[in-house]
mmCIF file of C-alpha atoms in Angstrom:
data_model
loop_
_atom_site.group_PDB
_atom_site.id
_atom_site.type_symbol
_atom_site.label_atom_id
_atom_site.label_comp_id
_atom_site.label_asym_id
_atom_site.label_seq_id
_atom_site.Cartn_x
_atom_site.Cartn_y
_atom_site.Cartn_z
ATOM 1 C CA UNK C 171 3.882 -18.454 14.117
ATOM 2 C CA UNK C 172 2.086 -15.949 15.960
ATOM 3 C CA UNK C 173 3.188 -12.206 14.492
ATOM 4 C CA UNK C 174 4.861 -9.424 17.207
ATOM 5 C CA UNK C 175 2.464 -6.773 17.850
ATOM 6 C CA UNK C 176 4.099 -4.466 15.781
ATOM 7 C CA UNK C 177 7.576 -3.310 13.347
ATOM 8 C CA UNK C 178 10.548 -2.738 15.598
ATOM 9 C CA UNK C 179 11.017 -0.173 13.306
ATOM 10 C CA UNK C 180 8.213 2.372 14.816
ATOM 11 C CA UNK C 181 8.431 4.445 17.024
ATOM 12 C CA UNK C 182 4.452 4.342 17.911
ATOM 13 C CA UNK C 183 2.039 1.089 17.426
ATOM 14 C CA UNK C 184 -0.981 3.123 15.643
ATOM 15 C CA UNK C 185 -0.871 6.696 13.452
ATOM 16 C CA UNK C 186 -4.500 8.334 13.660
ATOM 17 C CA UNK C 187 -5.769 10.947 11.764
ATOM 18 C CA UNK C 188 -9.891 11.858 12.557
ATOM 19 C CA UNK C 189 -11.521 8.821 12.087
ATOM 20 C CA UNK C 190 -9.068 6.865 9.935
ATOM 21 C CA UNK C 191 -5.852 5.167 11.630
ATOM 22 C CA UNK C 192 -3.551 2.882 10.476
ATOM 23 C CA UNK C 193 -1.641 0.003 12.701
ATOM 24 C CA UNK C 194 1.056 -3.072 11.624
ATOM 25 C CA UNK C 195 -0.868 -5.461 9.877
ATOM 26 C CA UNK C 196 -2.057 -8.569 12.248
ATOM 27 C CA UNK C 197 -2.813 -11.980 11.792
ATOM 28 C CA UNK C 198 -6.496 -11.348 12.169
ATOM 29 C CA UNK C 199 -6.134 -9.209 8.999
ATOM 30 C CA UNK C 200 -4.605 -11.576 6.251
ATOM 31 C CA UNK C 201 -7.954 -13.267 5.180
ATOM 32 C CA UNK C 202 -9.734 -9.618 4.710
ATOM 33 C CA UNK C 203 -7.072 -8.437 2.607
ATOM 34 C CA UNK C 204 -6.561 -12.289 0.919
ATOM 35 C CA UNK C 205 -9.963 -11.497 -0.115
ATOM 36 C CA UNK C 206 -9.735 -7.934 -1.237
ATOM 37 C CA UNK C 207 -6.568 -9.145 -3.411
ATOM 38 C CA UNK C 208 -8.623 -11.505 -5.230
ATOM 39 C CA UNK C 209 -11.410 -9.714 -6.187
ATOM 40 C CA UNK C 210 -9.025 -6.967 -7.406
ATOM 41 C CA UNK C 211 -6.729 -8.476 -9.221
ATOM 42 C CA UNK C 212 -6.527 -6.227 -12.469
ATOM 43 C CA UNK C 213 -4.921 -3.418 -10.078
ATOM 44 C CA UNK C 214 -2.389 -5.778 -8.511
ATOM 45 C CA UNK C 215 0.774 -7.402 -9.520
ATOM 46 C CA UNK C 216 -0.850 -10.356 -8.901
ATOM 47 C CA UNK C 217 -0.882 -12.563 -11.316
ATOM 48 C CA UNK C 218 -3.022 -15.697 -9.461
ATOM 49 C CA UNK C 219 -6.128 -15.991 -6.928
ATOM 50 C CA UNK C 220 -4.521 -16.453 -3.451
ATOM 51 C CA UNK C 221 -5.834 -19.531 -1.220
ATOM 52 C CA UNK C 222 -6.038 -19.171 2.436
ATOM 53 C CA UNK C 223 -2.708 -21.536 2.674
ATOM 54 C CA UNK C 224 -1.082 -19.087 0.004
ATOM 55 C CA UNK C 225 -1.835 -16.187 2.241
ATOM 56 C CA UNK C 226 -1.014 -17.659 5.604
ATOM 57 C CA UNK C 227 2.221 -19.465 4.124
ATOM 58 C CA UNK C 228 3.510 -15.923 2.686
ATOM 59 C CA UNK C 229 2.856 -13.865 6.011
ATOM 60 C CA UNK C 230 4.340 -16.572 7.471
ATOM 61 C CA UNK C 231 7.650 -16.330 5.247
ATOM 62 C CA UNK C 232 7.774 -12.936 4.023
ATOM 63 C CA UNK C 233 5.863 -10.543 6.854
ATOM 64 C CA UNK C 234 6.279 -12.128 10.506
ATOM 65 C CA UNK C 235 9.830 -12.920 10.502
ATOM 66 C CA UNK C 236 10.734 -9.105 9.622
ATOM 67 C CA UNK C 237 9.137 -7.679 11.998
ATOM 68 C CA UNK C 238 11.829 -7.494 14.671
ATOM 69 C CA UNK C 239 14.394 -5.719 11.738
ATOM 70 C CA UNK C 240 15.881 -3.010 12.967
ATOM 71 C CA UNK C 241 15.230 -2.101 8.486
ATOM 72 C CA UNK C 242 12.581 -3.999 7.419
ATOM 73 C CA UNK C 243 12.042 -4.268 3.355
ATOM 74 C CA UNK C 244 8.640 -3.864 3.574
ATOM 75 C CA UNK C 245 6.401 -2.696 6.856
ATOM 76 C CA UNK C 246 2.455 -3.497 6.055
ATOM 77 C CA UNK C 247 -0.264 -1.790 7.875
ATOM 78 C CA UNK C 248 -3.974 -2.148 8.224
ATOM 79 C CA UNK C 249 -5.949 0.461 7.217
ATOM 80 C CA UNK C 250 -8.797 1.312 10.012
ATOM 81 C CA UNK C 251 -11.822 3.706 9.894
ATOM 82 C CA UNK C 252 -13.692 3.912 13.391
ATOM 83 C CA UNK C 253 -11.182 0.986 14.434
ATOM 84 C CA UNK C 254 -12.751 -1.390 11.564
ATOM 85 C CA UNK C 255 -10.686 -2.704 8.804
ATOM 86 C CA UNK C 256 -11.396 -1.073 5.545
ATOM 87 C CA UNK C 257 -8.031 -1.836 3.309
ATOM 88 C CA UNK C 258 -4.377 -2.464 3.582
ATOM 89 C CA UNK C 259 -1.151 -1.103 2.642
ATOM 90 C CA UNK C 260 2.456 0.609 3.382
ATOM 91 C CA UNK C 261 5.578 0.952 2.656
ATOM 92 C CA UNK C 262 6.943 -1.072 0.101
ATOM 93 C CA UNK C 263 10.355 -2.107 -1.205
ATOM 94 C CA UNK C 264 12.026 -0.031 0.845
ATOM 95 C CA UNK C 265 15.480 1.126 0.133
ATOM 96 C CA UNK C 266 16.771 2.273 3.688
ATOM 97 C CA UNK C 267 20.459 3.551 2.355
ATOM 98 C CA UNK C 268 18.899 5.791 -0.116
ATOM 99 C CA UNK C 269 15.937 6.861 2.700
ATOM 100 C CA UNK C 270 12.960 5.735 -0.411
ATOM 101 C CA UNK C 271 9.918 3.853 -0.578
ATOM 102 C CA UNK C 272 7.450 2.671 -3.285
ATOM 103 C CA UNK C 273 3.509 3.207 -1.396
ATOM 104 C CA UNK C 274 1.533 -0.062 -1.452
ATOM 105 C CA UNK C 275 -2.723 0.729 -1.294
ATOM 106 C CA UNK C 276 -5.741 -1.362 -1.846
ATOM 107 C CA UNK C 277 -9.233 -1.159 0.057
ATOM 108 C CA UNK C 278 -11.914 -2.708 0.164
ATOM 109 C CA UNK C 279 -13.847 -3.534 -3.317
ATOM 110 C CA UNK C 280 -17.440 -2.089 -1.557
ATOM 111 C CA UNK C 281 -14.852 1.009 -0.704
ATOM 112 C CA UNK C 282 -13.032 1.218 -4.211
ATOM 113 C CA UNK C 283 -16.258 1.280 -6.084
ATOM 114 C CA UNK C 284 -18.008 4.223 -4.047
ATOM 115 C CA UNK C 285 -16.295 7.386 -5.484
ATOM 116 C CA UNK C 286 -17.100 9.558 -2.923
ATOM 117 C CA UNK C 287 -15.434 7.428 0.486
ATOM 118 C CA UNK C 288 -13.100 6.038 -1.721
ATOM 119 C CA UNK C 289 -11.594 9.684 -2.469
ATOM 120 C CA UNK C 290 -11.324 10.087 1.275
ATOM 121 C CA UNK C 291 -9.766 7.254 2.311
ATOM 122 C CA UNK C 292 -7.363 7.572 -0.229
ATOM 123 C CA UNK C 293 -6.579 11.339 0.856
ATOM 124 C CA UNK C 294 -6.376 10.275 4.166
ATOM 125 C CA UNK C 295 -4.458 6.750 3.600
ATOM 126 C CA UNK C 296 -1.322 8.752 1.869
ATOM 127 C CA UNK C 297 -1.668 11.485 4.176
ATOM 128 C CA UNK C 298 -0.934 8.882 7.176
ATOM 129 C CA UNK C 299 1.753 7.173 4.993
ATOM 130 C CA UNK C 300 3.831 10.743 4.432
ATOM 131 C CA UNK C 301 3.506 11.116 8.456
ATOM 132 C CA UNK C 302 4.542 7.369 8.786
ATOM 133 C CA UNK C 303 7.675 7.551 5.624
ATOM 134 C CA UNK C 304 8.406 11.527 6.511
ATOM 135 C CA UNK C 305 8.010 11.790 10.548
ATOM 136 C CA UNK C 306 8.119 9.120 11.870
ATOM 137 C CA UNK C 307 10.639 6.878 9.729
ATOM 138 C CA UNK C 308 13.043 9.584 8.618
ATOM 139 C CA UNK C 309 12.674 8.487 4.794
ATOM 140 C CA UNK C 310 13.167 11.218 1.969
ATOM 141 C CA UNK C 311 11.273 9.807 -0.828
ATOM 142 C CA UNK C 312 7.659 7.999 -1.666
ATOM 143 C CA UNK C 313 6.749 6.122 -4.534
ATOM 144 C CA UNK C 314 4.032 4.515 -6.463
ATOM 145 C CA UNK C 315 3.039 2.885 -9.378
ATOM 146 C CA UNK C 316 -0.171 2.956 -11.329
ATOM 147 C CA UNK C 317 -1.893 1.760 -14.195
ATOM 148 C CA UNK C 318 -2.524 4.443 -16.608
ATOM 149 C CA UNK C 319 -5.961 3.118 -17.031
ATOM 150 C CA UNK C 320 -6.917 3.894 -13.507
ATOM 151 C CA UNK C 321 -7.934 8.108 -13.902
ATOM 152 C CA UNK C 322 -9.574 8.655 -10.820
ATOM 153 C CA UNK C 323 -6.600 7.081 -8.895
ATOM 154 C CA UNK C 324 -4.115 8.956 -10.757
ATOM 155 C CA UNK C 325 -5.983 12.090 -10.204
ATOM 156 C CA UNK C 326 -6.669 11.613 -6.167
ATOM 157 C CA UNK C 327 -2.909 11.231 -6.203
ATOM 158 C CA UNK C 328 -1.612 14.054 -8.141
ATOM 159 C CA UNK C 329 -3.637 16.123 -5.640
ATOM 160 C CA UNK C 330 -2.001 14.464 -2.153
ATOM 161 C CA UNK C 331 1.085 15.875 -4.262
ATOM 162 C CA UNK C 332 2.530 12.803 -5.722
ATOM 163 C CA UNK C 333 4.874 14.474 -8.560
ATOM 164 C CA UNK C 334 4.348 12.368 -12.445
ATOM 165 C CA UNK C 335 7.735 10.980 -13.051
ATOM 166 C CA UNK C 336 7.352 9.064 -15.865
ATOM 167 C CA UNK C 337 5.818 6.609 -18.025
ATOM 168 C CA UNK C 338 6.847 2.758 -18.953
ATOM 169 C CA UNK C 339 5.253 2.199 -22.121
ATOM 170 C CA UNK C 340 2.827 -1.031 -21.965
ATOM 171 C CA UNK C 341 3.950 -2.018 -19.202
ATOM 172 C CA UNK C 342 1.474 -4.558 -18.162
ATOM 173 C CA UNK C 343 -0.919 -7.050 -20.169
ATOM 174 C CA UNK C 344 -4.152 -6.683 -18.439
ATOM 175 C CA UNK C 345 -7.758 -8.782 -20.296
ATOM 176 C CA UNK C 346 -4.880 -9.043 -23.264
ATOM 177 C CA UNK C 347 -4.258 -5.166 -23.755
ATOM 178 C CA UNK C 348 -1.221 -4.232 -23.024
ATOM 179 C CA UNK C 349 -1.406 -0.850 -20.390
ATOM 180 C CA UNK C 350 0.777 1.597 -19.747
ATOM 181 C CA UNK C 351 2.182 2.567 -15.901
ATOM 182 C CA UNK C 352 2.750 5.789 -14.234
ATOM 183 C CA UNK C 353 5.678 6.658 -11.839
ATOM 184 C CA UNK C 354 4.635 9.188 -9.151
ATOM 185 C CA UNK C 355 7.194 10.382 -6.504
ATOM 186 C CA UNK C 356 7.173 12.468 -3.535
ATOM 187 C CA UNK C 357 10.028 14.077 -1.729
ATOM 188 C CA UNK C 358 10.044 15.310 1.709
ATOM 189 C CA UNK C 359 10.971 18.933 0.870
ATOM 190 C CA UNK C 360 7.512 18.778 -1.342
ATOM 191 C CA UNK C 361 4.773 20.756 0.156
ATOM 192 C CA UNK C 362 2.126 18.126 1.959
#
């Protein structure tokens, strides 16, 4: 099944900001971020390495087939810096009656392990998904959740203004220790 070139949903194919853009995820894209998932599994919900069937087969079930939706549950987007692919995300779980959310974000591992990009791709990424959730979408709330042992991510969000809203104690077994996750939430009326 070959995907549509974009959500029904939006109102415009591609939301730049300087160099950095992001655009519906394509079929092009599903091996990149098959192989991103994999080699970051300890941030994920994922529980299993993803084959290339796995991948295709899920796109195929879960991502193509809602792209026409008028109120899709999930719209995923490439993440692009000087038009080249450099991570993944979106808007996740989305509860249209209640106008809310959750932000799904992952990048490349070469990208996650330099500090330095890695802080502004981030910056940028959630600044592109308020525009996307806020402006163009009409939603009223973002949110995410984090492992607490992931600092530097917790602390890049806090300062796109992502709000601590609580704390599920041990949450997730990760190498057999049992970690903690953060709720962060974001409201439209918050300052961006």
């Amino acid at each position: 099944m070959s995907a549509p070139a974009s959500y029904a949903c939006l109102p415009r194919p591609l939301i730049a900001l300087g160099d950095y853009a992001v655009r519906p995820v394509q079929p092009d894209d599903i091996e990149d971020i098959r192989l991103w998932r994999n080699a970051q599994m300890d941030v994920l919900r994922q529980q299993s390495p993803l084959s290339p069937a796995d991948q295709i087969a899920y796109y195929d079930r879960h991502v193509w087939p809602v792209m026409p939706q008028a109120e899709p549950a999930n719209i995923l987007v490439t993440f692009l810096k000087h038009g080249q692919r450099i991570g993944y995300g979106g808007l996740v779980h989305i509860a249209w009656p209640h106008r809310r959310a959750e932000v799904s974000f992952l990048v490349s591992p070469d990208l996650a392990a330099d500090a330095a990009r890695y802080a502004e791709a981030f910056d940028t990424f959630f600044g592109l998904m308020k525009v996307l959730a806020f402006d163009d979408l009409g939603l009223n709330r973002l949110t995410t959740e984090t492992y607490a042992n992931r600092t530097a991510h917790i602390a890049r969000l806090e300062a796109a203004g992502f709000i601590p809203e609580g704390r599920l104690r041990r949450h997730v077994r990760i190498n057999d220790d049992f970690i903690d996750s953060l709720l962060h939430g974001c409201v439209t009326t918050d300052a961006r």
